[in-house]
Amino acid sequence: MEKNILERSLEGVTSVLLLGHIHPDGDCVGTCLALYNYLAEQEPQLAVTLYLDNPAGKFSYLRYFDRIRTEAEPEMRFDLCITMDSSDRERLGRFEPCFAAAGRTLCIDHHRTNRGFAEKNYILPEASSCSEVLYGLLDEEKISRATAECLYTGIIHDTGVFKFSSTSRRTMEIAGRLMERGLDCARIIDDSFYRKTYVQNQLLGRALLESVLFMDGRCVFSAIRQKDLDFYGAGSNDLDGIIDQLRITEGVECAVFIYELAPDEFKVSLRSNEYLDVSRIAAYFGGGGHIHAAGCTMQGTVHDVLNNLSLHIEAQIRAHDGACEAGAADAGQKGPGQA
Ligand code: 5GP
Ligand code: MN
């Protein structure tokens, strides 16, 4: 059988570096550890290294989580660097020089804004998660329980436990096959996705309490500042899930959540429910993502950030309303029963 892009990239290689994106989410940690576990079992002659930017401790149930390195060794040179779930080179953060210095590069991803920044690129924008993309590159027979646990974690995190529109029949079929490895799915879902510390719940409550509606209730916005994080002794890993709760506010098409990275610098999360393409807005501000979930980093005060974003959100909402009105007028002219 013909070799796939991953198998071809591994030919003649002795050292491999695996990278994800800054502030790695469940899909990023899950996919990277899945490939780490798979290679450790199937290609034991390879020296595999995984660098990730401060992965959240809630993922420590995944095998080899303890082998993740959070600081690069600048003198190291790798034959091959594989990036996963990272939609552009900047998202590699402080590990970007390791990517630049590698002999060969391969990018495995599912972001529609990814233009293919590596030598070889395998990007499936329709896939629910990077774990789903990686699954397609692995030999199914050789996926162990430990690797399956990593892939399953990636899938549940990027699909919001199988509820986002990116969840396809294939996603469910893959999840089903992974379950057959004997995973404790309920525990994985509760422990890594739903469980919150007391502080995380406090921050969620605060973000919801202080959220504001705009565009006649079609958008919702909330912000967390550095001083709030300091007050609770919390970090950015404690803010997961806030944007998802904002998104399901009744009547809302678009949710915006921002948190302060540095004075006058904010990390922006955008979500939409139906017609808004938030990846376009994030890409305009130098970020990226998917149609219904995207992000970027923006400069300025909270008000500057909201004002700049809302111009783009409003423009898309108006364009959508205009198209709906034109459609209704057309239908009216033709009259019922006419094609
Ligand atoms: P989140 O809001 O959960 O941080 O990110 C939502 C989606 O947008 C994820 O798929 C994430 O990879 C992508 N994303 C978030 N921030 C950025 C960014 O600054 N740049 C790019 N290219 N993608 C981002
Ligand atoms: Mn992802």
mmCIF file of C-alpha atoms and ligand atoms in Angstrom:
data_model
loop_
_atom_site.group_PDB
_atom_site.id
_atom_site.type_symbol
_atom_site.label_atom_id
_atom_site.label_comp_id
_atom_site.label_asym_id
_atom_site.label_seq_id
_atom_site.Cartn_x
_atom_site.Cartn_y
_atom_site.Cartn_z
ATOM 1 C CA MET A 1 0.000 0.000 0.000
ATOM 2 C CA GLU A 2 1.203 3.528 -0.759
ATOM 3 C CA LYS A 3 2.736 5.339 2.188
ATOM 4 C CA ASN A 4 0.927 8.358 3.570
ATOM 5 C CA ILE A 5 2.452 11.782 4.159
ATOM 6 C CA LEU A 6 3.394 10.974 7.772
ATOM 7 C CA GLU A 7 5.078 7.679 6.881
ATOM 8 C CA ARG A 8 6.976 9.317 4.010
ATOM 9 C CA SER A 9 8.121 12.171 6.246
ATOM 10 C CA LEU A 10 9.504 9.703 8.805
ATOM 11 C CA GLU A 11 11.684 7.887 6.255
ATOM 12 C CA GLY A 12 15.404 8.138 7.011
ATOM 13 C CA VAL A 13 14.805 10.261 10.100
ATOM 14 C CA THR A 14 16.309 9.599 13.544
ATOM 15 C CA SER A 15 15.157 12.582 15.618
ATOM 16 C CA VAL A 16 11.655 14.049 15.592
ATOM 17 C CA LEU A 17 10.305 17.124 17.308
ATOM 18 C CA LEU A 18 6.552 17.424 17.927
ATOM 19 C CA LEU A 19 5.061 20.894 18.411
ATOM 20 C CA GLY A 20 1.583 22.277 19.107
ATOM 21 C CA HIS A 21 0.370 25.856 19.553
ATOM 22 C CA ILE A 22 0.744 28.376 22.364
ATOM 23 C CA HIS A 23 -1.752 27.970 25.199
ATOM 24 C CA PRO A 24 -2.505 24.397 24.035
ATOM 25 C CA ASP A 25 -6.100 23.216 24.299
ATOM 26 C CA GLY A 26 -7.331 19.626 24.652
ATOM 27 C CA ASP A 27 -7.112 18.946 20.922
ATOM 28 C CA CYS A 28 -3.559 20.202 20.797
ATOM 29 C CA VAL A 29 -2.335 18.289 23.869
ATOM 30 C CA GLY A 30 -4.306 15.175 22.858
ATOM 31 C CA THR A 31 -3.051 15.090 19.269
ATOM 32 C CA CYS A 32 0.586 15.736 20.187
ATOM 33 C CA LEU A 33 0.560 13.068 22.898
ATOM 34 C CA ALA A 34 -1.254 10.644 20.591
ATOM 35 C CA LEU A 35 1.537 10.871 18.038
ATOM 36 C CA TYR A 36 4.164 10.735 20.810
ATOM 37 C CA ASN A 37 2.653 7.531 22.223
ATOM 38 C CA TYR A 38 2.195 6.000 18.777
ATOM 39 C CA LEU A 39 5.791 6.652 17.744
ATOM 40 C CA ALA A 40 7.134 5.481 21.113
ATOM 41 C CA GLU A 41 5.355 2.150 20.575
ATOM 42 C CA GLN A 42 5.700 1.679 16.830
ATOM 43 C CA GLU A 43 9.006 3.383 16.026
ATOM 44 C CA PRO A 44 11.100 2.843 19.178
ATOM 45 C CA GLN A 45 14.326 3.539 17.264
ATOM 46 C CA LEU A 46 13.243 7.192 16.832
ATOM 47 C CA ALA A 47 14.263 9.874 19.342
ATOM 48 C CA VAL A 48 11.006 11.778 19.796
ATOM 49 C CA THR A 49 10.741 15.052 21.719
ATOM 50 C CA LEU A 50 7.565 16.965 22.515
ATOM 51 C CA TYR A 51 7.624 20.647 23.417
ATOM 52 C CA LEU A 52 4.420 22.320 24.605
ATOM 53 C CA ASP A 53 3.694 25.681 26.172
ATOM 54 C CA ASN A 54 2.524 25.003 29.779
ATOM 55 C CA PRO A 55 -0.129 22.316 29.164
ATOM 56 C CA ALA A 56 -2.930 22.266 31.749
ATOM 57 C CA GLY A 57 -2.483 19.703 34.547
ATOM 58 C CA LYS A 58 -5.994 18.329 33.910
ATOM 59 C CA PHE A 59 -4.497 16.423 30.962
ATOM 60 C CA SER A 60 -1.976 14.606 33.144
ATOM 61 C CA TYR A 61 -3.985 11.346 32.910
ATOM 62 C CA LEU A 62 -2.687 10.984 29.349
ATOM 63 C CA ARG A 63 0.302 8.672 29.110
ATOM 64 C CA TYR A 64 3.676 10.436 28.752
ATOM 65 C CA PHE A 65 2.223 13.791 29.825
ATOM 66 C CA ASP A 66 5.231 13.860 32.178
ATOM 67 C CA ARG A 67 7.585 13.678 29.213
ATOM 68 C CA ILE A 68 6.353 16.972 27.739
ATOM 69 C CA ARG A 69 9.077 19.595 27.875
ATOM 70 C CA THR A 70 8.057 23.187 28.355
ATOM 71 C CA GLU A 71 11.410 24.780 27.533
ATOM 72 C CA ALA A 72 13.375 24.284 24.332
ATOM 73 C CA GLU A 73 17.014 23.217 24.344
ATOM 74 C CA PRO A 74 18.444 25.768 21.920
ATOM 75 C CA GLU A 75 21.397 23.565 20.918
ATOM 76 C CA MET A 76 19.115 20.715 19.736
ATOM 77 C CA ARG A 77 18.585 20.182 15.985
ATOM 78 C CA PHE A 78 15.919 17.758 14.794
ATOM 79 C CA ASP A 79 15.747 15.849 11.497
ATOM 80 C CA LEU A 80 12.005 16.378 11.335
ATOM 81 C CA CYS A 81 9.581 18.759 13.052
ATOM 82 C CA ILE A 82 5.860 17.919 13.011
ATOM 83 C CA THR A 83 3.431 20.651 14.040
ATOM 84 C CA MET A 84 -0.092 19.760 15.119
ATOM 85 C CA ASP A 85 -3.213 21.954 15.538
ATOM 86 C CA SER A 86 -1.206 25.104 14.826
ATOM 87 C CA SER A 87 -2.724 27.263 12.108
ATOM 88 C CA ASP A 88 0.286 29.470 11.505
ATOM 89 C CA ARG A 89 3.948 29.777 12.319
ATOM 90 C CA GLU A 90 3.480 32.500 14.951
ATOM 91 C CA ARG A 91 1.290 30.110 16.942
ATOM 92 C CA LEU A 92 4.374 27.970 17.592
ATOM 93 C CA GLY A 93 5.411 30.730 19.996
ATOM 94 C CA ARG A 94 8.840 30.404 21.564
ATOM 95 C CA PHE A 95 9.427 27.048 19.833
ATOM 96 C CA GLU A 96 9.323 28.587 16.350
ATOM 97 C CA PRO A 97 13.168 28.679 16.059
ATOM 98 C CA CYS A 98 13.223 24.869 16.581
ATOM 99 C CA PHE A 99 10.798 24.510 13.654
ATOM 100 C CA ALA A 100 12.926 26.841 11.543
ATOM 101 C CA ALA A 101 16.110 24.860 12.308
ATOM 102 C CA ALA A 102 14.633 21.382 11.613
ATOM 103 C CA GLY A 103 15.812 19.376 8.602
ATOM 104 C CA ARG A 104 12.273 18.757 7.349
ATOM 105 C CA THR A 105 8.880 20.062 8.438
ATOM 106 C CA LEU A 106 5.375 18.637 8.329
ATOM 107 C CA CYS A 107 2.208 20.424 9.403
ATOM 108 C CA ILE A 108 -0.877 18.396 10.412
ATOM 109 C CA ASP A 109 -3.923 20.566 11.022
ATOM 110 C CA HIS A 110 -7.624 21.275 10.524
ATOM 111 C CA HIS A 111 -7.833 25.099 10.546
ATOM 112 C CA ARG A 112 -9.346 26.636 7.432
ATOM 113 C CA THR A 113 -7.146 29.714 7.863
ATOM 114 C CA ASN A 114 -3.977 27.567 7.671
ATOM 115 C CA ARG A 115 -2.184 28.412 4.427
ATOM 116 C CA GLY A 116 0.386 25.623 4.796
ATOM 117 C CA PHE A 117 3.455 27.076 6.494
ATOM 118 C CA ALA A 118 5.568 23.894 6.545
ATOM 119 C CA GLU A 119 7.407 22.106 3.725
ATOM 120 C CA LYS A 120 4.713 19.442 3.672
ATOM 121 C CA ASN A 121 1.191 20.134 4.842
ATOM 122 C CA TYR A 122 -1.748 17.898 5.603
ATOM 123 C CA ILE A 123 -4.725 20.118 6.404
ATOM 124 C CA LEU A 124 -8.317 18.897 6.464
ATOM 125 C CA PRO A 125 -10.552 21.906 7.224
ATOM 126 C CA GLU A 126 -13.679 19.752 7.400
ATOM 127 C CA ALA A 127 -12.265 17.632 10.241
ATOM 128 C CA SER A 128 -13.690 18.215 13.719
ATOM 129 C CA SER A 129 -10.285 18.224 15.341
ATOM 130 C CA CYS A 130 -6.616 17.725 14.676
ATOM 131 C CA SER A 131 -6.956 14.379 16.470
ATOM 132 C CA GLU A 132 -9.414 13.318 13.767
ATOM 133 C CA VAL A 133 -6.872 14.332 11.098
ATOM 134 C CA LEU A 134 -4.064 12.427 12.817
ATOM 135 C CA TYR A 135 -6.241 9.345 13.235
ATOM 136 C CA GLY A 136 -6.457 9.116 9.440
ATOM 137 C CA LEU A 137 -2.661 8.993 9.200
ATOM 138 C CA LEU A 138 -2.154 6.215 11.759
ATOM 139 C CA ASP A 139 -2.440 2.493 11.204
ATOM 140 C CA GLU A 140 -5.718 1.732 12.949
ATOM 141 C CA GLU A 141 -4.576 -1.714 14.067
ATOM 142 C CA LYS A 142 -1.624 -0.190 15.871
ATOM 143 C CA ILE A 143 -3.511 2.365 17.932
ATOM 144 C CA SER A 144 -3.064 1.345 21.582
ATOM 145 C CA ARG A 145 -5.358 2.182 24.460
ATOM 146 C CA ALA A 146 -3.010 4.996 25.555
ATOM 147 C CA THR A 147 -2.941 6.531 22.058
ATOM 148 C CA ALA A 148 -6.716 6.121 21.758
ATOM 149 C CA GLU A 149 -7.196 7.984 25.044
ATOM 150 C CA CYS A 150 -5.197 10.926 23.674
ATOM 151 C CA LEU A 151 -7.127 11.020 20.379
ATOM 152 C CA TYR A 152 -10.474 10.719 22.152
ATOM 153 C CA THR A 153 -9.523 13.616 24.434
ATOM 154 C CA GLY A 154 -8.622 15.749 21.401
ATOM 155 C CA ILE A 155 -11.938 14.993 19.719
ATOM 156 C CA ILE A 156 -14.156 15.691 22.723
ATOM 157 C CA HIS A 157 -12.421 19.000 23.409
ATOM 158 C CA ASP A 158 -12.669 20.388 19.875
ATOM 159 C CA THR A 159 -16.251 19.221 19.390
ATOM 160 C CA GLY A 160 -17.462 20.438 22.806
ATOM 161 C CA VAL A 161 -18.242 16.762 23.534
ATOM 162 C CA PHE A 162 -19.707 16.000 20.099
ATOM 163 C CA LYS A 163 -22.003 19.022 19.906
ATOM 164 C CA PHE A 164 -20.323 21.532 17.570
ATOM 165 C CA SER A 165 -21.379 21.558 13.920
ATOM 166 C CA SER A 166 -17.942 20.246 12.925
ATOM 167 C CA THR A 167 -18.961 16.875 14.442
ATOM 168 C CA SER A 168 -19.570 14.541 11.519
ATOM 169 C CA ARG A 169 -20.558 10.935 11.074
ATOM 170 C CA ARG A 170 -16.862 10.175 10.615
ATOM 171 C CA THR A 171 -16.061 11.906 13.917
ATOM 172 C CA MET A 172 -18.547 9.645 15.700
ATOM 173 C CA GLU A 173 -17.282 6.562 13.905
ATOM 174 C CA ILE A 174 -13.703 7.320 14.913
ATOM 175 C CA ALA A 175 -14.794 7.987 18.504
ATOM 176 C CA GLY A 176 -16.641 4.648 18.444
ATOM 177 C CA ARG A 177 -13.559 2.809 17.269
ATOM 178 C CA LEU A 178 -11.457 4.509 19.942
ATOM 179 C CA MET A 179 -14.003 3.521 22.601
ATOM 180 C CA GLU A 180 -13.464 -0.094 21.606
ATOM 181 C CA ARG A 181 -9.982 0.166 23.097
ATOM 182 C CA GLY A 182 -11.697 0.137 26.494
ATOM 183 C CA LEU A 183 -11.585 3.823 27.379
ATOM 184 C CA ASP A 184 -13.380 5.183 30.419
ATOM 185 C CA CYS A 185 -15.124 7.820 28.320
ATOM 186 C CA ALA A 186 -17.366 9.243 31.038
ATOM 187 C CA ARG A 187 -14.372 9.850 33.267
ATOM 188 C CA ILE A 188 -12.334 11.468 30.476
ATOM 189 C CA ILE A 189 -15.230 13.777 29.596
ATOM 190 C CA ASP A 190 -15.955 14.774 33.190
ATOM 191 C CA ASP A 191 -12.387 15.126 34.382
ATOM 192 C CA SER A 192 -10.890 16.932 31.432
ATOM 193 C CA PHE A 193 -13.854 18.833 30.001
ATOM 194 C CA TYR A 194 -16.532 19.581 32.583
ATOM 195 C CA ARG A 195 -14.740 19.539 35.923
ATOM 196 C CA LYS A 196 -13.870 23.008 37.229
ATOM 197 C CA THR A 197 -11.918 24.083 40.260
ATOM 198 C CA TYR A 198 -13.635 26.420 42.686
ATOM 199 C CA VAL A 199 -11.595 29.322 41.324
ATOM 200 C CA GLN A 200 -12.490 28.459 37.738
ATOM 201 C CA ASN A 201 -16.172 28.486 38.688
ATOM 202 C CA GLN A 202 -15.729 31.853 40.402
ATOM 203 C CA LEU A 203 -14.129 33.305 37.283
ATOM 204 C CA LEU A 204 -16.855 31.829 35.083
ATOM 205 C CA GLY A 205 -19.493 33.355 37.358
ATOM 206 C CA ARG A 206 -17.787 36.706 37.289
ATOM 207 C CA ALA A 207 -17.416 36.713 33.505
ATOM 208 C CA LEU A 208 -21.118 35.890 33.085
ATOM 209 C CA LEU A 209 -22.215 38.438 35.697
ATOM 210 C CA GLU A 210 -20.288 41.200 33.979
ATOM 211 C CA SER A 211 -21.169 40.207 30.417
ATOM 212 C CA VAL A 212 -22.981 42.737 28.243
ATOM 213 C CA LEU A 213 -25.264 42.304 25.272
ATOM 214 C CA PHE A 214 -24.878 44.446 22.160
ATOM 215 C CA MET A 215 -26.332 44.584 18.637
ATOM 216 C CA ASP A 216 -29.856 44.242 20.069
ATOM 217 C CA GLY A 217 -28.928 41.141 22.034
ATOM 218 C CA ARG A 218 -27.435 39.329 19.059
ATOM 219 C CA CYS A 219 -23.922 39.583 20.499
ATOM 220 C CA VAL A 220 -22.523 39.129 23.981
ATOM 221 C CA PHE A 221 -19.206 40.337 25.350
ATOM 222 C CA SER A 222 -17.187 39.784 28.497
ATOM 223 C CA ALA A 223 -13.635 40.551 29.648
ATOM 224 C CA ILE A 224 -11.325 39.335 32.392
ATOM 225 C CA ARG A 225 -8.448 41.576 33.376
ATOM 226 C CA GLN A 226 -5.071 40.677 34.797
ATOM 227 C CA LYS A 227 -6.056 42.097 38.183
ATOM 228 C CA ASP A 228 -8.996 39.657 38.330
ATOM 229 C CA LEU A 229 -6.677 36.743 37.569
ATOM 230 C CA ASP A 230 -4.251 37.996 40.228
ATOM 231 C CA PHE A 231 -7.073 38.315 42.760
ATOM 232 C CA TYR A 232 -8.034 34.662 42.290
ATOM 233 C CA GLY A 233 -4.439 33.470 41.886
ATOM 234 C CA ALA A 234 -5.495 32.150 38.480
ATOM 235 C CA GLY A 235 -3.955 31.887 35.011
ATOM 236 C CA SER A 236 -5.233 31.682 31.447
ATOM 237 C CA ASN A 237 -5.763 27.899 31.800
ATOM 238 C CA ASP A 238 -8.530 28.743 34.278
ATOM 239 C CA LEU A 239 -10.662 30.527 31.661
ATOM 240 C CA ASP A 240 -11.576 27.540 29.483
ATOM 241 C CA GLY A 241 -15.293 27.178 28.918
ATOM 242 C CA ILE A 242 -16.270 30.802 29.546
ATOM 243 C CA ILE A 243 -16.676 31.533 25.838
ATOM 244 C CA ASP A 244 -18.766 28.365 25.388
ATOM 245 C CA GLN A 245 -21.192 29.447 28.088
ATOM 246 C CA LEU A 246 -21.476 32.937 26.553
ATOM 247 C CA ARG A 247 -22.147 31.406 23.143
ATOM 248 C CA ILE A 248 -25.254 29.565 24.294
ATOM 249 C CA THR A 249 -26.938 32.708 25.621
ATOM 250 C CA GLU A 250 -30.429 32.706 24.098
ATOM 251 C CA GLY A 251 -30.751 34.932 21.043
ATOM 252 C CA VAL A 252 -27.019 35.392 20.639
ATOM 253 C CA GLU A 253 -25.329 34.808 17.292
ATOM 254 C CA CYS A 254 -21.854 35.938 18.276
ATOM 255 C CA ALA A 255 -19.945 35.721 21.571
ATOM 256 C CA VAL A 256 -16.755 37.609 22.338
ATOM 257 C CA PHE A 257 -14.534 36.906 25.326
ATOM 258 C CA ILE A 258 -11.253 38.673 25.951
ATOM 259 C CA TYR A 259 -8.626 38.422 28.673
ATOM 260 C CA GLU A 260 -5.645 40.594 29.365
ATOM 261 C CA LEU A 261 -2.242 39.220 28.361
ATOM 262 C CA ALA A 262 -0.282 42.393 29.168
ATOM 263 C CA PRO A 263 -1.209 46.060 29.660
ATOM 264 C CA ASP A 264 -3.316 47.051 26.626
ATOM 265 C CA GLU A 265 -2.999 43.605 25.049
ATOM 266 C CA PHE A 266 -5.850 41.085 24.951
ATOM 267 C CA LYS A 267 -6.367 37.514 23.827
ATOM 268 C CA VAL A 268 -9.658 37.379 21.945
ATOM 269 C CA SER A 269 -11.981 34.373 21.589
ATOM 270 C CA LEU A 270 -14.836 34.554 19.095
ATOM 271 C CA ARG A 271 -17.728 32.136 18.633
ATOM 272 C CA SER A 272 -20.753 32.174 16.343
ATOM 273 C CA ASN A 273 -23.814 29.993 16.138
ATOM 274 C CA GLU A 274 -25.150 30.151 12.594
ATOM 275 C CA TYR A 275 -24.271 32.634 9.894
ATOM 276 C CA LEU A 276 -21.324 34.686 11.159
ATOM 277 C CA ASP A 277 -17.868 33.645 9.932
ATOM 278 C CA VAL A 278 -15.662 34.569 12.900
ATOM 279 C CA SER A 279 -12.528 33.137 11.259
ATOM 280 C CA ARG A 280 -12.657 36.076 8.805
ATOM 281 C CA ILE A 281 -12.768 38.562 11.660
ATOM 282 C CA ALA A 282 -9.955 36.854 13.579
ATOM 283 C CA ALA A 283 -7.836 36.584 10.416
ATOM 284 C CA TYR A 284 -8.325 40.324 9.756
ATOM 285 C CA PHE A 285 -6.739 41.002 13.149
ATOM 286 C CA GLY A 286 -3.848 38.610 12.529
ATOM 287 C CA GLY A 287 -5.383 35.486 14.105
ATOM 288 C CA GLY A 288 -7.343 32.604 12.644
ATOM 289 C CA GLY A 289 -9.477 29.557 13.358
ATOM 290 C CA HIS A 290 -12.726 28.087 12.109
ATOM 291 C CA ILE A 291 -16.041 29.545 10.872
ATOM 292 C CA HIS A 292 -17.698 29.169 14.282
ATOM 293 C CA ALA A 293 -14.648 29.396 16.597
ATOM 294 C CA ALA A 294 -11.655 31.659 16.123
ATOM 295 C CA GLY A 295 -9.241 33.864 18.005
ATOM 296 C CA CYS A 296 -6.593 36.549 17.781
ATOM 297 C CA THR A 297 -4.554 38.934 19.924
ATOM 298 C CA MET A 298 -5.406 42.659 19.900
ATOM 299 C CA GLN A 299 -3.877 45.823 21.288
ATOM 300 C CA GLY A 300 -5.636 48.698 23.063
ATOM 301 C CA THR A 301 -8.067 49.172 25.919
ATOM 302 C CA VAL A 302 -11.072 46.908 26.460
ATOM 303 C CA HIS A 303 -13.176 49.535 24.696
ATOM 304 C CA ASP A 304 -10.808 49.801 21.714
ATOM 305 C CA VAL A 305 -10.846 46.036 21.284
ATOM 306 C CA LEU A 306 -14.630 45.785 21.518
ATOM 307 C CA ASN A 307 -15.155 48.739 19.172
ATOM 308 C CA ASN A 308 -12.783 47.363 16.559
ATOM 309 C CA LEU A 309 -14.330 43.905 16.697
ATOM 310 C CA SER A 310 -17.911 45.126 16.698
ATOM 311 C CA LEU A 311 -17.395 47.042 13.441
ATOM 312 C CA HIS A 312 -16.622 43.754 11.718
ATOM 313 C CA ILE A 313 -19.314 41.806 13.531
ATOM 314 C CA GLU A 314 -21.940 44.429 12.683
ATOM 315 C CA ALA A 315 -20.886 44.514 9.033
ATOM 316 C CA GLN A 316 -21.401 40.754 8.735
ATOM 317 C CA ILE A 317 -24.712 40.850 10.608
ATOM 318 C CA ARG A 318 -25.972 43.653 8.337
ATOM 319 C CA ALA A 319 -24.845 41.775 5.228
ATOM 320 C CA HIS A 320 -26.664 38.697 6.519
ATOM 321 C CA ASP A 321 -29.849 40.684 7.267
ATOM 322 C CA GLY A 322 -29.665 42.311 3.827
ATOM 323 C CA ALA A 323 -29.345 38.929 2.125
ATOM 324 C CA CYS A 324 -32.311 37.588 4.129
ATOM 325 C CA GLU A 325 -34.482 40.586 3.218
ATOM 326 C CA ALA A 326 -33.563 40.288 -0.459
ATOM 327 C CA GLY A 327 -34.380 36.567 -0.305
ATOM 328 C CA ALA A 328 -37.759 37.279 1.305
ATOM 329 C CA ALA A 329 -38.561 39.961 -1.319
ATOM 330 C CA ASP A 330 -37.652 37.547 -4.132
ATOM 331 C CA ALA A 331 -39.851 34.858 -2.685
ATOM 332 C CA GLY A 332 -42.680 37.410 -2.356
ATOM 333 C CA GLN A 333 -42.397 38.445 -6.010
ATOM 334 C CA LYS A 334 -42.454 34.903 -7.295
ATOM 335 C CA GLY A 335 -45.390 33.984 -5.172
ATOM 336 C CA PRO A 336 -46.093 30.646 -3.547
ATOM 337 C CA GLY A 337 -45.617 27.520 -5.579
ATOM 338 C CA GLN A 338 -43.270 29.103 -8.105
ATOM 339 C CA ALA A 339 -39.739 27.707 -8.355
HETATM 340 P P1 5GP B 1 -9.941 29.771 21.403
HETATM 341 O O1 5GP B 1 -10.935 30.870 21.366
HETATM 342 O O2 5GP B 1 -10.511 28.527 22.011
HETATM 343 O O3 5GP B 1 -8.609 30.183 21.972
HETATM 344 O O4 5GP B 1 -9.609 29.402 19.891
HETATM 345 C C1 5GP B 1 -10.617 29.077 18.964
HETATM 346 C C2 5GP B 1 -9.976 28.624 17.670
HETATM 347 O O5 5GP B 1 -9.244 29.698 17.074
HETATM 348 C C3 5GP B 1 -8.959 27.503 17.856
HETATM 349 O O6 5GP B 1 -9.101 26.633 16.770
HETATM 350 C C4 5GP B 1 -7.626 28.200 17.843
HETATM 351 O O7 5GP B 1 -6.623 27.376 17.350
HETATM 352 C C5 5GP B 1 -7.869 29.406 16.931
HETATM 353 N N1 5GP B 1 -7.115 30.573 17.422
HETATM 354 C C6 5GP B 1 -7.252 31.162 18.632
HETATM 355 N N2 5GP B 1 -6.406 32.198 18.752
HETATM 356 C C7 5GP B 1 -5.708 32.262 17.600
HETATM 357 C C8 5GP B 1 -4.652 33.126 17.123
HETATM 358 O O8 5GP B 1 -4.202 34.052 17.791
HETATM 359 N N3 5GP B 1 -4.180 32.868 15.876
HETATM 360 C C9 5GP B 1 -4.666 31.853 15.111
HETATM 361 N N4 5GP B 1 -4.140 31.671 13.888
HETATM 362 N N5 5GP B 1 -5.638 31.021 15.521
HETATM 363 C C10 5GP B 1 -6.163 31.217 16.748
HETATM 364 MN MN MN B 2 -7.995 21.924 17.112
#
